[in-house]
Every structure is written in structure tokens, then in C-alpha cells.
PDB file of C-alpha atoms in Angstrom:
ATOM      1  CA  MET A 271     -11.913 -33.189  14.190  1.00 87.00           C
ATOM      2  CA  LEU A 272     -10.830 -29.651  14.935  1.00 93.00           C
ATOM      3  CA  THR A 273      -9.105 -27.715  12.188  1.00 96.00           C
ATOM      4  CA  VAL A 274      -6.634 -24.842  12.976  1.00 97.00           C
ATOM      5  CA  ALA A 275      -5.440 -22.285  10.487  1.00 98.00           C
ATOM      6  CA  LEU A 276      -1.976 -21.249  11.065  1.00 98.00           C
ATOM      7  CA  PRO A 277      -0.109 -18.275   9.622  1.00 97.00           C
ATOM      8  CA  LYS A 278       3.027 -18.656   7.633  1.00 95.00           C
ATOM      9  CA  GLY A 279       5.829 -16.302   8.451  1.00 93.00           C
ATOM     10  CA  GLU A 280       6.512 -14.327  11.591  1.00 91.00           C
ATOM     11  CA  LEU A 281       3.735 -15.614  13.748  1.00 96.00           C
ATOM     12  CA  LEU A 282       4.207 -19.381  12.886  1.00 96.00           C
ATOM     13  CA  LYS A 283       6.802 -20.305  15.654  1.00 96.00           C
ATOM     14  CA  HIS A 284       4.940 -18.590  18.457  1.00 96.00           C
ATOM     15  CA  SER A 285       1.579 -20.202  17.337  1.00 96.00           C
ATOM     16  CA  ILE A 286       2.927 -23.529  17.288  1.00 96.00           C
ATOM     17  CA  ARG A 287       4.503 -23.206  20.734  1.00 95.00           C
ATOM     18  CA  LEU A 288       1.048 -21.882  21.996  1.00 94.00           C
ATOM     19  CA  LEU A 289      -0.744 -24.999  20.568  1.00 94.00           C
ATOM     20  CA  GLN A 290       1.964 -27.243  22.044  1.00 94.00           C
ATOM     21  CA  SER A 291       1.268 -25.694  25.493  1.00 92.00           C
ATOM     22  CA  VAL A 292      -2.367 -26.806  25.164  1.00 92.00           C
ATOM     23  CA  GLY A 293      -1.619 -30.395  23.885  1.00 92.00           C
ATOM     24  CA  LEU A 294      -1.594 -29.875  20.047  1.00 94.00           C
ATOM     25  CA  ASP A 295       1.675 -30.453  18.112  1.00 95.00           C
ATOM     26  CA  PHE A 296       1.982 -29.032  14.685  1.00 96.00           C
ATOM     27  CA  SER A 297       5.788 -28.590  14.977  1.00 95.00           C
ATOM     28  CA  ALA A 298       6.450 -30.614  11.782  1.00 94.00           C
ATOM     29  CA  PHE A 299       5.403 -27.193   9.994  1.00 95.00           C
ATOM     30  CA  LEU A 300       8.601 -25.764  11.304  1.00 93.00           C
ATOM     31  CA  ASP A 301      10.788 -28.505   9.544  1.00 92.00           C
ATOM     32  CA  SER A 302      12.689 -26.878   6.626  1.00 86.00           C
ATOM     33  CA  GLY A 303      12.212 -30.212   4.690  1.00 88.00           C
ATOM     34  CA  ASN A 304       8.477 -30.159   5.191  1.00 86.00           C
ATOM     35  CA  ARG A 305       6.247 -29.384   2.141  1.00 89.00           C
ATOM     36  CA  GLN A 306       2.907 -30.517   3.500  1.00 92.00           C
ATOM     37  CA  LEU A 307       0.229 -27.815   4.045  1.00 95.00           C
ATOM     38  CA  GLN A 308      -1.967 -29.911   6.148  1.00 96.00           C
ATOM     39  CA  ILE A 309      -0.839 -32.180   8.902  1.00 95.00           C
ATOM     40  CA  THR A 310      -2.819 -34.034  11.839  1.00 95.00           C
ATOM     41  CA  ASP A 311      -1.665 -33.859  15.458  1.00 93.00           C
ATOM     42  CA  ALA A 312      -0.480 -37.118  16.864  1.00 88.00           C
ATOM     43  CA  SER A 313      -3.445 -37.469  19.174  1.00 86.00           C
ATOM     44  CA  GLY A 314      -5.773 -37.496  16.148  1.00 88.00           C
ATOM     45  CA  THR A 315      -7.960 -34.874  17.544  1.00 88.00           C
ATOM     46  CA  ALA A 316      -6.798 -31.812  15.420  1.00 93.00           C
ATOM     47  CA  LYS A 317      -5.705 -31.002  11.925  1.00 96.00           C
ATOM     48  CA  GLY A 318      -3.510 -28.003  11.225  1.00 97.00           C
ATOM     49  CA  LEU A 319      -3.548 -25.840   7.942  1.00 98.00           C
ATOM     50  CA  LEU A 320      -0.564 -23.905   6.989  1.00 97.00           C
ATOM     51  CA  VAL A 321      -1.832 -20.752   4.954  1.00 97.00           C
ATOM     52  CA  ARG A 322      -0.762 -17.296   4.115  1.00 96.00           C
ATOM     53  CA  GLY A 323      -1.620 -14.772   7.040  1.00 95.00           C
ATOM     54  CA  GLN A 324      -4.202 -12.960   4.984  1.00 94.00           C
ATOM     55  CA  ASP A 325      -5.951 -16.201   4.187  1.00 97.00           C
ATOM     56  CA  VAL A 326      -6.312 -17.405   7.969  1.00 98.00           C
ATOM     57  CA  PRO A 327      -9.470 -15.323   8.589  1.00 98.00           C
ATOM     58  CA  VAL A 328     -10.904 -16.560   5.197  1.00 98.00           C
ATOM     59  CA  TYR A 329     -10.676 -20.276   6.151  1.00 98.00           C
ATOM     60  CA  VAL A 330     -12.161 -19.475   9.560  1.00 98.00           C
ATOM     61  CA  GLU A 331     -14.944 -17.368   8.089  1.00 97.00           C
ATOM     62  CA  TYR A 332     -15.922 -19.947   5.682  1.00 97.00           C
ATOM     63  CA  GLY A 333     -15.708 -22.726   8.190  1.00 96.00           C
ATOM     64  CA  GLN A 334     -12.926 -24.898   6.651  1.00 96.00           C
ATOM     65  CA  ALA A 335     -11.107 -24.105  10.011  1.00 97.00           C
ATOM     66  CA  GLN A 336     -12.860 -23.703  13.351  1.00 96.00           C
ATOM     67  CA  ILE A 337     -10.069 -21.655  14.823  1.00 97.00           C
ATOM     68  CA  GLY A 338      -7.019 -19.760  13.601  1.00 98.00           C
ATOM     69  CA  ILE A 339      -4.180 -17.393  14.958  1.00 98.00           C
ATOM     70  CA  ILE A 340      -3.663 -14.141  12.987  1.00 98.00           C
ATOM     71  CA  GLY A 341      -2.524 -10.636  13.686  1.00 97.00           C
ATOM     72  CA  TYR A 342      -5.095  -7.949  14.736  1.00 98.00           C
ATOM     73  CA  ASP A 343      -3.695  -5.756  11.887  1.00 97.00           C
ATOM     74  CA  THR A 344      -5.344  -8.370   9.317  1.00 97.00           C
ATOM     75  CA  LEU A 345      -8.398  -8.373  11.102  1.00 97.00           C
ATOM     76  CA  ARG A 346      -8.864  -4.765  11.157  1.00 96.00           C
ATOM     77  CA  GLU A 347      -8.165  -4.472   7.549  1.00 97.00           C
ATOM     78  CA  LYS A 348     -10.280  -7.398   6.200  1.00 95.00           C
ATOM     79  CA  GLN A 349     -13.059  -7.084   8.852  1.00 96.00           C
ATOM     80  CA  PRO A 350     -14.148 -11.018   8.493  1.00 97.00           C
ATOM     81  CA  GLN A 351     -17.018 -12.455  10.248  1.00 97.00           C
ATOM     82  CA  VAL A 352     -15.174 -14.250  12.861  1.00 98.00           C
ATOM     83  CA  ALA A 353     -15.208 -14.366  16.612  1.00 97.00           C
ATOM     84  CA  HIS A 354     -12.434 -12.520  18.362  1.00 96.00           C
ATOM     85  CA  LEU A 355     -11.508 -14.742  21.446  1.00 95.00           C
ATOM     86  CA  VAL A 356      -8.091 -14.146  22.987  1.00 95.00           C
ATOM     87  CA  ASP A 357      -5.311 -11.602  22.680  1.00 95.00           C
ATOM     88  CA  LEU A 358      -2.281 -13.717  22.547  1.00 95.00           C
ATOM     89  CA  GLN A 359       0.237 -10.870  23.299  1.00 93.00           C
ATOM     90  CA  PHE A 360       2.847 -11.988  20.769  1.00 95.00           C
ATOM     91  CA  GLY A 361       3.733 -10.596  17.315  1.00 95.00           C
ATOM     92  CA  TYR A 362       3.596  -7.085  18.561  1.00 96.00           C
ATOM     93  CA  CYS A 363       3.754  -4.151  15.831  1.00 97.00           C
ATOM     94  CA  ARG A 364       1.970  -1.003  15.344  1.00 97.00           C
ATOM     95  CA  MET A 365       0.242   0.544  12.286  1.00 98.00           C
ATOM     96  CA  SER A 366       1.827   3.916  11.595  1.00 98.00           C
ATOM     97  CA  VAL A 367       1.894   6.846   9.242  1.00 98.00           C
ATOM     98  CA  ALA A 368       5.505   7.608   8.062  1.00 98.00           C
ATOM     99  CA  VAL A 369       7.017  10.365   5.836  1.00 98.00           C
ATOM    100  CA  LYS A 370      10.582  11.140   4.722  1.00 97.00           C
ATOM    101  CA  ALA A 371      12.533  12.400   7.657  1.00 96.00           C
ATOM    102  CA  SER A 372      13.528  15.446   5.484  1.00 96.00           C
ATOM    103  CA  SER A 373       9.779  16.249   4.924  1.00 95.00           C
ATOM    104  CA  PRO A 374       8.101  19.267   6.432  1.00 96.00           C
ATOM    105  CA  TYR A 375       5.227  17.141   7.765  1.00 97.00           C
ATOM    106  CA  LYS A 376       5.258  16.481  11.568  1.00 96.00           C
ATOM    107  CA  SER A 377       1.685  15.301  11.821  1.00 97.00           C
ATOM    108  CA  PRO A 378      -0.667  13.732   9.359  1.00 97.00           C
ATOM    109  CA  GLN A 379      -2.831  16.966   9.658  1.00 97.00           C
ATOM    110  CA  ASP A 380       0.225  18.689   7.986  1.00 97.00           C
ATOM    111  CA  LEU A 381      -0.224  16.787   4.783  1.00 97.00           C
ATOM    112  CA  PRO A 382      -1.714  18.831   1.831  1.00 96.00           C
ATOM    113  CA  PRO A 383      -5.126  17.927   0.735  1.00 96.00           C
ATOM    114  CA  HIS A 384      -5.139  15.325  -1.957  1.00 97.00           C
ATOM    115  CA  SER A 385      -1.688  14.089  -1.076  1.00 97.00           C
ATOM    116  CA  ARG A 386      -0.817  10.420  -2.096  1.00 98.00           C
ATOM    117  CA  VAL A 387      -0.513   7.893   0.730  1.00 98.00           C
ATOM    118  CA  ALA A 388       0.889   4.523  -0.162  1.00 98.00           C
ATOM    119  CA  SER A 389      -0.341   1.430   1.611  1.00 98.00           C
ATOM    120  CA  LYS A 390      -1.148  -2.307   1.564  1.00 96.00           C
ATOM    121  CA  TYR A 391      -3.637  -1.596   4.169  1.00 97.00           C
ATOM    122  CA  VAL A 392      -5.943   0.342   1.935  1.00 97.00           C
ATOM    123  CA  ASN A 393      -8.968   0.214   4.132  1.00 97.00           C
ATOM    124  CA  CYS A 394      -7.307   1.133   7.400  1.00 97.00           C
ATOM    125  CA  ALA A 395      -5.454   4.085   5.621  1.00 98.00           C
ATOM    126  CA  ARG A 396      -8.583   5.269   3.932  1.00 97.00           C
ATOM    127  CA  GLU A 397     -10.654   5.068   7.264  1.00 97.00           C
ATOM    128  CA  TYR A 398      -7.972   6.890   9.172  1.00 98.00           C
ATOM    129  CA  PHE A 399      -7.712   9.818   6.796  1.00 98.00           C
ATOM    130  CA  GLN A 400     -11.624  10.117   6.574  1.00 97.00           C
ATOM    131  CA  SER A 401     -11.683  10.323  10.248  1.00 97.00           C
ATOM    132  CA  LEU A 402      -9.414  13.479   9.892  1.00 97.00           C
ATOM    133  CA  ASP A 403     -11.698  14.790   7.196  1.00 97.00           C
ATOM    134  CA  LEU A 404      -8.502  15.094   5.115  1.00 97.00           C
ATOM    135  CA  PRO A 405      -9.012  14.087   1.435  1.00 97.00           C
ATOM    136  CA  VAL A 406      -5.906  11.888   0.247  1.00 98.00           C
ATOM    137  CA  GLU A 407      -5.404   9.403  -2.509  1.00 98.00           C
ATOM    138  CA  ILE A 408      -4.568   5.912  -1.271  1.00 98.00           C
ATOM    139  CA  VAL A 409      -2.155   4.371  -3.560  1.00 98.00           C
ATOM    140  CA  PRO A 410      -2.052   0.533  -3.166  1.00 97.00           C
ATOM    141  CA  LEU A 411       1.167  -1.060  -2.976  1.00 95.00           C
ATOM    142  CA  TYR A 412       2.044  -4.525  -1.782  1.00 91.00           C
ATOM    143  CA  GLY A 413       5.908  -4.699  -1.890  1.00 89.00           C
ATOM    144  CA  SER A 414       8.392  -2.261  -0.342  1.00 92.00           C
ATOM    145  CA  VAL A 415       5.880   0.537   0.622  1.00 96.00           C
ATOM    146  CA  GLU A 416       8.733   2.581   1.783  1.00 95.00           C
ATOM    147  CA  LEU A 417       9.642   3.332  -1.706  1.00 96.00           C
ATOM    148  CA  GLY A 418       6.588   5.399  -2.074  1.00 96.00           C
ATOM    149  CA  PRO A 419       8.154   8.537  -0.409  1.00 97.00           C
ATOM    150  CA  ILE A 420      11.741   7.767  -1.437  1.00 95.00           C
ATOM    151  CA  THR A 421      10.597   7.946  -5.125  1.00 96.00           C
ATOM    152  CA  GLY A 422       8.314  10.808  -4.772  1.00 95.00           C
ATOM    153  CA  MET A 423       5.255   8.696  -5.698  1.00 96.00           C
ATOM    154  CA  SER A 424       3.583   9.411  -2.332  1.00 97.00           C
ATOM    155  CA  GLU A 425       3.876  11.942   0.404  1.00 98.00           C
ATOM    156  CA  ALA A 426       3.433   9.316   3.185  1.00 98.00           C
ATOM    157  CA  ILE A 427       2.827   5.660   3.783  1.00 98.00           C
ATOM    158  CA  VAL A 428       0.620   3.768   6.192  1.00 98.00           C
ATOM    159  CA  ASP A 429       2.454   0.536   7.222  1.00 97.00           C
ATOM    160  CA  LEU A 430       3.160  -1.910   9.895  1.00 96.00           C
ATOM    161  CA  VAL A 431       6.180  -1.007  12.078  1.00 96.00           C
ATOM    162  CA  SER A 432       7.765  -3.285  14.515  1.00 93.00           C
ATOM    163  CA  THR A 433      11.349  -2.097  15.427  1.00 92.00           C
ATOM    164  CA  GLY A 434      11.338   0.800  13.052  1.00 93.00           C
ATOM    165  CA  ARG A 435      14.686  -0.091  11.655  1.00 94.00           C
ATOM    166  CA  THR A 436      13.437  -0.535   8.077  1.00 94.00           C
ATOM    167  CA  LEU A 437      12.032   3.004   8.246  1.00 96.00           C
ATOM    168  CA  LYS A 438      15.249   4.498   9.604  1.00 96.00           C
ATOM    169  CA  GLU A 439      17.443   2.668   7.018  1.00 96.00           C
ATOM    170  CA  ASN A 440      15.284   4.246   4.262  1.00 96.00           C
ATOM    171  CA  GLY A 441      15.170   7.819   5.674  1.00 97.00           C
ATOM    172  CA  LEU A 442      11.580   7.658   7.034  1.00 97.00           C
ATOM    173  CA  ILE A 443      10.089   8.696  10.222  1.00 97.00           C
ATOM    174  CA  GLU A 444       6.800   7.816  11.992  1.00 98.00           C
ATOM    175  CA  ILE A 445       4.576  10.774  12.666  1.00 98.00           C
ATOM    176  CA  THR A 446       1.683   9.025  14.238  1.00 98.00           C
ATOM    177  CA  THR A 447       0.404   5.551  15.266  1.00 97.00           C
ATOM    178  CA  LEU A 448      -3.152   4.441  14.133  1.00 97.00           C
ATOM    179  CA  TYR A 449      -3.207   1.313  16.495  1.00 97.00           C
ATOM    180  CA  GLU A 450      -1.184  -1.378  17.890  1.00 97.00           C
ATOM    181  CA  SER A 451      -1.450  -5.084  16.710  1.00 97.00           C
ATOM    182  CA  THR A 452      -0.783  -8.416  18.466  1.00 97.00           C
ATOM    183  CA  ALA A 453      -1.759 -11.979  17.452  1.00 97.00           C
ATOM    184  CA  ARG A 454      -5.317 -13.038  18.056  1.00 97.00           C
ATOM    185  CA  LEU A 455      -7.067 -16.303  18.559  1.00 97.00           C
ATOM    186  CA  ILE A 456     -10.287 -16.325  16.364  1.00 98.00           C
ATOM    187  CA  ALA A 457     -12.980 -18.811  15.719  1.00 97.00           C
ATOM    188  CA  HIS A 458     -15.787 -19.615  13.316  1.00 97.00           C
ATOM    189  CA  PRO A 459     -18.747 -18.154  15.225  1.00 96.00           C
ATOM    190  CA  LEU A 460     -21.109 -21.181  14.741  1.00 95.00           C
ATOM    191  CA  SER A 461     -18.476 -23.773  15.609  1.00 94.00           C
ATOM    192  CA  TYR A 462     -17.703 -21.694  18.719  1.00 95.00           C
ATOM    193  CA  ARG A 463     -21.441 -21.746  19.754  1.00 94.00           C
ATOM    194  CA  LEU A 464     -21.801 -25.213  19.074  1.00 93.00           C
ATOM    195  CA  ASN A 465     -18.507 -26.156  20.933  1.00 91.00           C
ATOM    196  CA  THR A 466     -17.309 -28.147  17.917  1.00 86.00           C
ATOM    197  CA  GLY A 467     -14.405 -30.464  18.847  1.00 85.00           C
ATOM    198  CA  ASN A 468     -14.664 -29.353  22.395  1.00 89.00           C
ATOM    199  CA  LEU A 469     -13.555 -25.740  21.214  1.00 93.00           C
ATOM    200  CA  HIS A 470     -14.607 -24.135  24.470  1.00 94.00           C
ATOM    201  CA  GLN A 471     -12.137 -26.209  26.671  1.00 93.00           C
ATOM    202  CA  LEU A 472      -9.169 -25.459  24.132  1.00 92.00           C
ATOM    203  CA  VAL A 473     -10.068 -21.768  24.224  1.00 93.00           C
ATOM    204  CA  GLU A 474     -10.153 -21.696  27.983  1.00 93.00           C
ATOM    205  CA  GLU A 475      -6.772 -23.405  28.227  1.00 92.00           C
ATOM    206  CA  VAL A 476      -5.446 -20.788  25.898  1.00 92.00           C
ATOM    207  CA  ARG A 477      -6.887 -18.027  27.906  1.00 90.00           C
ATOM    208  CA  LEU A 478      -5.283 -19.470  31.114  1.00 88.00           C
ATOM    209  CA  ALA A 479      -1.956 -19.774  29.397  1.00 82.00           C
ATOM    210  CA  TYR A 480      -1.700 -16.466  27.452  1.00 67.00           C
ATOM    211  CA  ALA A 481      -4.497 -13.894  28.534  1.00 55.00           C
ATOM    212  CA  ALA A 482      -3.415 -10.919  30.617  1.00 48.00           C
ATOM    213  CA  PRO A 483      -4.730 -11.340  34.241  1.00 48.00           C
TER     214      PRO A 483
END
């Protein structure tokens, strides 16, 4: 039986709609009264796991799920050993550097050496500033990263931005974009090579439905 790791949160509704389009129904996960974290499709050919977004690539990498759906931002940060199969084109956001709108910094290169940069995407932030050859201190925060510059704990943040509304409401502005992110279909590499659960056909159906021409 094929096992699919599905992310809680923003991507779940789109992920379930995608799977329904290729014949797998895990819509029970959208039922507000549902407390199950594992359900089987009515066809009996696939099982769905409902997990935190950051855990999706872990379940796939370790083989507890043959495929999963997760944002490129998580893949970029975690660098899991999984096969990247299809760009699903939903869940768009971008990884950006932001500062207080009142600050003098108009680009990341304007930040003074050894500035503090707050982020939950520690690896991405560190990699980016190393590429600029600009030494900064990365401060890991996992709640409201916007508070870093507001409280004066950091000069800048590296965070995901979708509409930009949260930044604006907190007096912050983007000064550069590191990369853009959308949801991706990933697979356990060996499962994909062995075509476990007729995985190749499922992936091809997804490609036809969602991949760009």
C-alpha cells in the first residue's frame, strides 16, 4: 500500500484536492471533527499520514511514506535525501530579507558586519549571508520573527512572505528576495526507483494535471 505524507496547515486543502484529482481521497482530514492522523483511501490502495510540514520530508526520507507534499522552503532549509518530482505551483511564497521601514538599510549589503539577523530558516539565512561574504549573527526564532527588528534584538529578519501584509502591519519592508517557493511532490528515492505501489503512474498523472507545459 502506498503511503502519502500530507502537511498540516496552509498546503493541506490544495494537497487533498490534488490527490482527489488522481483518484485518492483523504478529504476526511479536512473534517473539523476528525482526530485521526492516519486514514486509508476508500480504494484501499493508499494511506495518508497527517503530519507537521517540517516532518513531511522526514517521513519520506526514512521510508515511512513513499511520497509527500511540502513547500520548497522546507526542502531548501532541511536538505533531505528525497527525490524532487513535480512543482505543484500552489502555496506560493518567497524567502526574503526584511528590515524596519525606518532603518537606513536599503539592501542586505548595507547591514553592518556582525549585525544580528533573526530567522527560523537558520541554514538558508546563514548560506545567503555567507554568499555575500558578510559576517552576521543568525538568531534562531520560531515564533513571530517580526519582533526581532521591532524590539531591537536584530537588525533584519529572513522569513517567508506571501502577501507582505504582516510585514507592513509591523512596520517592516522587504529589501531582497532569496528565492521563491511553491509546493513540491517528493518521493523516497528507492521507492520511486522500484515503482512501489505503482508510484510512477501516480506521479505521471500528477504531472499531467499540475506541471507547467
